[in-house]
CSV table of C-alpha atoms in Angstrom, one decimal:
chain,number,residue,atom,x,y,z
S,106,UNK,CA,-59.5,-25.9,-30.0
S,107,UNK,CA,-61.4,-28.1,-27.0
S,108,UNK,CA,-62.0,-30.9,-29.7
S,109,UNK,CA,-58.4,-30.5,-30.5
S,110,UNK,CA,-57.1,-30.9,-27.1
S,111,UNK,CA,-59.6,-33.7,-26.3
S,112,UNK,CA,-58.3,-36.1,-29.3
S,113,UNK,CA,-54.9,-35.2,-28.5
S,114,UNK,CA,-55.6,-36.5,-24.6
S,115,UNK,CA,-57.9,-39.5,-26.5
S,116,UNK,CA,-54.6,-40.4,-28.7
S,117,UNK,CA,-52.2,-40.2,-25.4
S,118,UNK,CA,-54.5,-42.6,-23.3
S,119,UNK,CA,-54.8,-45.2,-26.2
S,120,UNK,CA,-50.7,-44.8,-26.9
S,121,UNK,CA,-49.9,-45.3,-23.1
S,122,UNK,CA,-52.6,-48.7,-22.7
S,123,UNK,CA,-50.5,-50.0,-26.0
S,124,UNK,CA,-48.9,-52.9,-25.0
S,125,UNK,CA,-46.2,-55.9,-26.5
S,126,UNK,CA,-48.3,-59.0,-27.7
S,127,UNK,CA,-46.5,-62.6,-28.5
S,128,UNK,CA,-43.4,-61.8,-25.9
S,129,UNK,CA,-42.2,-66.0,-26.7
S,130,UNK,CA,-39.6,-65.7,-29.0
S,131,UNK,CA,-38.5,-61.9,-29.1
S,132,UNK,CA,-35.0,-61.1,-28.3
S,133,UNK,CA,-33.5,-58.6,-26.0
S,134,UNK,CA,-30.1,-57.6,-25.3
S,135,UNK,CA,-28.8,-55.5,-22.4
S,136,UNK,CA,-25.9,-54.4,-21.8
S,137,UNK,CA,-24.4,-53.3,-18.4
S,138,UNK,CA,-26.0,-56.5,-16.2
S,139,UNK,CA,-23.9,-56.9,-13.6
S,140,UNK,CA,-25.6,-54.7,-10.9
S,141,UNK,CA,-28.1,-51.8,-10.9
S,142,UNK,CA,-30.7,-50.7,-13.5
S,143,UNK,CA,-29.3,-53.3,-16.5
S,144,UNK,CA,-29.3,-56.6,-13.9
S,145,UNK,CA,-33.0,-55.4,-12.8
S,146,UNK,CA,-34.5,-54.7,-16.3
S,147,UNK,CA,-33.1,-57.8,-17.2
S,148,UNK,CA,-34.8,-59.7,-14.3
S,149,UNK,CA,-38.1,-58.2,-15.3
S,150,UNK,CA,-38.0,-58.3,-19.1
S,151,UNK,CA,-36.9,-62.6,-18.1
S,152,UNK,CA,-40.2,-62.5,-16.0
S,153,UNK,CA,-42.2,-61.1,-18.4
S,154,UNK,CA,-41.4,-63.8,-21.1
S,155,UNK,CA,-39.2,-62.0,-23.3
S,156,UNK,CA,-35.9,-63.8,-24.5
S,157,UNK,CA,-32.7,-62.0,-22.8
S,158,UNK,CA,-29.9,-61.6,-23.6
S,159,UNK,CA,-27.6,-60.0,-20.8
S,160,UNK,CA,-24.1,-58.9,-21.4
S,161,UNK,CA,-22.1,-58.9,-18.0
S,162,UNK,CA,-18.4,-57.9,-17.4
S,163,UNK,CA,-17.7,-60.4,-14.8
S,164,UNK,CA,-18.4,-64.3,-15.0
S,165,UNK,CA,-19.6,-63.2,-11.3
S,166,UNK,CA,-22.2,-60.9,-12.3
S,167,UNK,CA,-23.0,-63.6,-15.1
S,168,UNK,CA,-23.6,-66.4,-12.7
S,169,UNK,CA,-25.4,-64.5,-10.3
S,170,UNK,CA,-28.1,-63.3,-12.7
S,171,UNK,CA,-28.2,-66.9,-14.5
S,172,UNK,CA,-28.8,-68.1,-11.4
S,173,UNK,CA,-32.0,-65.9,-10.2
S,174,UNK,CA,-33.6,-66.1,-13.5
S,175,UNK,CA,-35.0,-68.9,-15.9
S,176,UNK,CA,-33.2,-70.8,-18.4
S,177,UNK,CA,-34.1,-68.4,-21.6
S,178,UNK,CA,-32.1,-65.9,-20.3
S,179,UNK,CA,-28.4,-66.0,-21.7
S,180,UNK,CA,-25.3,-64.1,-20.4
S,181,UNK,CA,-22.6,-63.2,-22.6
S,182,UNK,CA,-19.3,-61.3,-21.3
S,183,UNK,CA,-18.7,-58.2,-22.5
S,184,UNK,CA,-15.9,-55.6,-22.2
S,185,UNK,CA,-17.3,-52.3,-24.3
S,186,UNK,CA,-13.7,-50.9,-24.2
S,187,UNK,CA,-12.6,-53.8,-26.4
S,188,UNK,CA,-13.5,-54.7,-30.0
S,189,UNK,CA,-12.6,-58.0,-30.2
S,190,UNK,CA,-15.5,-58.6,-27.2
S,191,UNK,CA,-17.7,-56.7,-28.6
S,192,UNK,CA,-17.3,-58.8,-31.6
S,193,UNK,CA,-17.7,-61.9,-29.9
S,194,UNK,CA,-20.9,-60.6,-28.4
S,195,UNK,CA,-22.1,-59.7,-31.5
S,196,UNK,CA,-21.9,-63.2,-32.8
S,197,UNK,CA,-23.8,-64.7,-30.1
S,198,UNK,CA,-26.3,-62.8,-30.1
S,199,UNK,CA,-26.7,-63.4,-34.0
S,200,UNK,CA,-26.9,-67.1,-32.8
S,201,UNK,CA,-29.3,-66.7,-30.3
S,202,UNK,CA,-31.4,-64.8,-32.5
S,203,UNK,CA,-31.6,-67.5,-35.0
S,204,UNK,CA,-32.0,-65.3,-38.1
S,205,UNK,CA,-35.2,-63.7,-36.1
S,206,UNK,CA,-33.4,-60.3,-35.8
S,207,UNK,CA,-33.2,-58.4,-32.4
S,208,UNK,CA,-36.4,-57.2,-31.2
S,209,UNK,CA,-34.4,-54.8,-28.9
S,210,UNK,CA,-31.0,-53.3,-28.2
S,211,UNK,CA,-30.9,-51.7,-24.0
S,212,UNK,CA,-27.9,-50.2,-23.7
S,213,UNK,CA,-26.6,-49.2,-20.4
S,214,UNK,CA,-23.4,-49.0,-19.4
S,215,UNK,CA,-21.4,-46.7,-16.3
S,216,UNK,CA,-17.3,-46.1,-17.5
S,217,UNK,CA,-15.4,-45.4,-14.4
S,218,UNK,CA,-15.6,-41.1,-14.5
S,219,UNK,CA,-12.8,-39.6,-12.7
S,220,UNK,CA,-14.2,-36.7,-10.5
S,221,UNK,CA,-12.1,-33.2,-10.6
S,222,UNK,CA,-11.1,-30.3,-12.0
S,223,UNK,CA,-10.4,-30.9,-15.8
S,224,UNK,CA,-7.4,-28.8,-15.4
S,225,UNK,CA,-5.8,-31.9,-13.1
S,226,UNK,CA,-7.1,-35.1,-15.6
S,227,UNK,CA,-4.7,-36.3,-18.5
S,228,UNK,CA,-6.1,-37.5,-21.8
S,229,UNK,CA,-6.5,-41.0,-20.4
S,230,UNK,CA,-9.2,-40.2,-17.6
S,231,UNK,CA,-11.2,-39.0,-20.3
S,232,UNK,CA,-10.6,-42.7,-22.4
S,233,UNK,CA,-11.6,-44.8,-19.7
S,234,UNK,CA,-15.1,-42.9,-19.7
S,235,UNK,CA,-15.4,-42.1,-23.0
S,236,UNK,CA,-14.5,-45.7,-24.6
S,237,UNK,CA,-17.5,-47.5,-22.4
S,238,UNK,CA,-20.0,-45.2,-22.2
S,239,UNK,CA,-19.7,-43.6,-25.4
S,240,UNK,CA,-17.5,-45.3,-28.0
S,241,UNK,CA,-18.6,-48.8,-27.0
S,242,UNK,CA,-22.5,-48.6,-27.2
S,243,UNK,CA,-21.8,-47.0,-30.3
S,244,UNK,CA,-19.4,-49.3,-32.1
S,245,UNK,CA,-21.8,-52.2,-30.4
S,246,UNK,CA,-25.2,-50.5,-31.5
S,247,UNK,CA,-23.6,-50.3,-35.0
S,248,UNK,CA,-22.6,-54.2,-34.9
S,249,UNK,CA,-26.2,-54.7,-34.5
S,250,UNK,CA,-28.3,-52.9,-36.4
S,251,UNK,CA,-28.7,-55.3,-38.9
S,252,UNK,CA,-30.6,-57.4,-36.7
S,253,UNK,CA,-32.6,-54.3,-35.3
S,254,UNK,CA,-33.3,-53.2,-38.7
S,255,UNK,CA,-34.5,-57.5,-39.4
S,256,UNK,CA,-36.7,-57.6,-36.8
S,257,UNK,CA,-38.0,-54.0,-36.9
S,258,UNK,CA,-36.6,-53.2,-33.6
S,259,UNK,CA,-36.0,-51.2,-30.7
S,260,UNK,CA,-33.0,-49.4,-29.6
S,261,UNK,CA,-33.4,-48.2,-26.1
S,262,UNK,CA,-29.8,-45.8,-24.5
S,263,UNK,CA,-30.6,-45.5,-21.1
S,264,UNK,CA,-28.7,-41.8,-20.3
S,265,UNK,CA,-28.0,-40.7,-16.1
S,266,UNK,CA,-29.6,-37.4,-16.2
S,267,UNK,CA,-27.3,-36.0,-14.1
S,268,UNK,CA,-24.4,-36.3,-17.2
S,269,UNK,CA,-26.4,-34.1,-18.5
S,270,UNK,CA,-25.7,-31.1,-16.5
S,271,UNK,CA,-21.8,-30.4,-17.3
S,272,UNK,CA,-21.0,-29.3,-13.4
S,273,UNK,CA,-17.3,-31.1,-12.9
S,274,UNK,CA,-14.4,-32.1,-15.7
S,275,UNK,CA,-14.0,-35.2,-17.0
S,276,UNK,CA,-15.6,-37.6,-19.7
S,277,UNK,CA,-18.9,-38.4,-18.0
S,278,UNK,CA,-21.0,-35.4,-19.3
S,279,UNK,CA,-19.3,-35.7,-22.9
S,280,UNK,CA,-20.1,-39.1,-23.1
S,281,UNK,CA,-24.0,-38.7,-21.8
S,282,UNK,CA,-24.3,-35.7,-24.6
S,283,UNK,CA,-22.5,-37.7,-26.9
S,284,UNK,CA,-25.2,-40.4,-26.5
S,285,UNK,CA,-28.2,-38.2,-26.6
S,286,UNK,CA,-26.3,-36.8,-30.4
S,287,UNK,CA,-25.9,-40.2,-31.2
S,288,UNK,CA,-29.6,-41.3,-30.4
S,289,UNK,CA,-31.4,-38.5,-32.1
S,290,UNK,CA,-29.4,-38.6,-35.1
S,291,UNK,CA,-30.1,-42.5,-35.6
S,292,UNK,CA,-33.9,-41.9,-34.7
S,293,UNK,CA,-34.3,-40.3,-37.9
S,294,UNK,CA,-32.5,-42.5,-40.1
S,295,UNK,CA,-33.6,-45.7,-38.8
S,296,UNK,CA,-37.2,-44.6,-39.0
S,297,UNK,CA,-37.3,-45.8,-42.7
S,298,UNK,CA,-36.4,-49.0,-41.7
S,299,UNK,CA,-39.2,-49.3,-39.1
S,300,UNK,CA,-36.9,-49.2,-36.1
S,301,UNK,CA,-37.2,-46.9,-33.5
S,302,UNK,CA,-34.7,-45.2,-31.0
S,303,UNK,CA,-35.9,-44.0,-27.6
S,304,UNK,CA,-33.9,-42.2,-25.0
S,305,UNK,CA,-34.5,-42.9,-20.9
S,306,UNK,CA,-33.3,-39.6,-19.0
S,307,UNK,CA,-33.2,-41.7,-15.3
S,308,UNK,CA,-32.0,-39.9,-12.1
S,309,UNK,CA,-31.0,-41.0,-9.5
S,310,UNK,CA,-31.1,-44.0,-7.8
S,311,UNK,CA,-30.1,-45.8,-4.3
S,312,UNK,CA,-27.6,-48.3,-5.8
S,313,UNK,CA,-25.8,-45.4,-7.8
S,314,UNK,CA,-24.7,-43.5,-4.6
S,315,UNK,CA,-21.5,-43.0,-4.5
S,316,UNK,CA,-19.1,-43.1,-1.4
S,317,UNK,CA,-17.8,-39.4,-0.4
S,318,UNK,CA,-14.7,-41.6,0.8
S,319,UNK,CA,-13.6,-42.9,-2.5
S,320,UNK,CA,-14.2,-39.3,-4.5
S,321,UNK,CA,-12.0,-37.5,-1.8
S,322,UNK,CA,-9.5,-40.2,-2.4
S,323,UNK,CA,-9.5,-39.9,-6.5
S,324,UNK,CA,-9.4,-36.2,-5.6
S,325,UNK,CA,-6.0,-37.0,-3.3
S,326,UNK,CA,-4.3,-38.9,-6.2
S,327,UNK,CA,-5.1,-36.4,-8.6
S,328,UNK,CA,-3.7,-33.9,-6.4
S,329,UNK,CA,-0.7,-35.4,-5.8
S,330,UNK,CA,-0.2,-36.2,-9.4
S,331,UNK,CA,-0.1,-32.5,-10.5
S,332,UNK,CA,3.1,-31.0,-11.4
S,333,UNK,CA,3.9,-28.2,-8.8
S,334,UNK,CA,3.1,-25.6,-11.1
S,335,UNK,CA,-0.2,-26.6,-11.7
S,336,UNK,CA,-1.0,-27.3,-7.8
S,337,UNK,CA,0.6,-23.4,-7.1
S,338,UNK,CA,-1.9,-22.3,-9.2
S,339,UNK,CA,-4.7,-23.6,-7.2
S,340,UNK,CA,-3.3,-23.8,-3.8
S,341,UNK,CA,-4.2,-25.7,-0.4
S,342,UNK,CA,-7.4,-23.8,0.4
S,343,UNK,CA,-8.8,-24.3,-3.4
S,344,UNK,CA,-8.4,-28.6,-2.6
């Protein structure tokens, strides 16, 4: 049992020292670059020689991150609610890759999640969570596999722990559970292809914290939206 234990701890230590070799030429695309986690991994990853490829939803973000990092790195706009942008990311990205493959897919990406009671949301709060943060790295990840699965790739889903813990209504747990589904399902099939699929549970962190002011204000609007019935229900004292 001791021997056991000491060359699983021997196997660990060797794992964790494992490191990339011959970063020059290997691709990586992120999405979600405009602020946060996705513009800082894609700051380091440009730093540490790889070749990124940073998919922003505003020109702004774009410039701003060109502008802070060497010339390798390439920004692409991207709206993941929208197939024809995804498509057109997809295609430069093949470009860039110059028949190479993708040496790794990051996706990380925030749809606006409407904060309430799921009793007071309508079928479209859900959308405009659900069609960025779970729909869109999905139809995206899809787009790309066959330059994962040429290169013998990485996927990387970077997943907000705190979706994880289904405490208020609203698409942003569904679409962080979705993507853990997603993730662990592809991990096995893309394992015979030699690509693998990791998960990043992250917490919190300071740029994520969100203003009290503007959830008390959704929370307003979605009051004032409900039909009277539905507000009788829960009263004054509930809101």
């Amino acid at each position: 049992i001791l021997a056991s234990i000491l060359s699983l701890i021997i196997y660990w230590i060797i794992r964790d020292r494992y490191r990339v070799r011959n970063l020059n030429g290997k691709h990586v695309f992120i999405t979600g670059c405009d602020t946060g986690l996705g513009n800082s991994l894609a700051k380091w990853l440009d730093q540490k020689g790889f070749c990124v490829i940073a998919a922003c939803a505003t020109e702004k973000g774009s410039q701003e991150l060109r502008s802070c990092c060497s010339l390798s790195l390439k920004t692409v706009n991207l709206n993941l609610a929208d197939s024809n942008s995804i498509a057109r990311a997809v295609v430069f990205v093949t470009e860039q890759t110059a028949g190479k493959g993708l040496f790794g897919l990051v996706s990380n990406a925030e749809g606006t999640a409407p904060v309430g009671p799921t009793d007071w949301l309508r079928i479209e709060d859900f959308h405009s969570v659900l069609d960025v943060s779970l729909l869109g790295l999905i139809e995206i990840t899809l787009k790309l596999l066959p330059l994962l699965k040429k290169a013998e790739g990485r996927v990387v889903n970077l997943i907000n722990a705190k979706g994880l813990m289904a405490f208020v209504g609203g698409g942003y747990s569904l679409s962080k559970w979705g993507m853990e589904a997603f993730s662990d399902t592809l991990r096995i099939e893309m394992q015979h292809f030699g690509v693998k699929v990791s998960i990043v549970e992250h917490g919190f962190f300071k740029a994520e914290e969100v203003n009290s002011d503007i959830i008390e204000k959704y929370l307003f609007k979605l009051w004032n939206r409900l039909t009277p019935e539905i507000r009788d229900s829960y009263g004054e004292k509930y809101l």
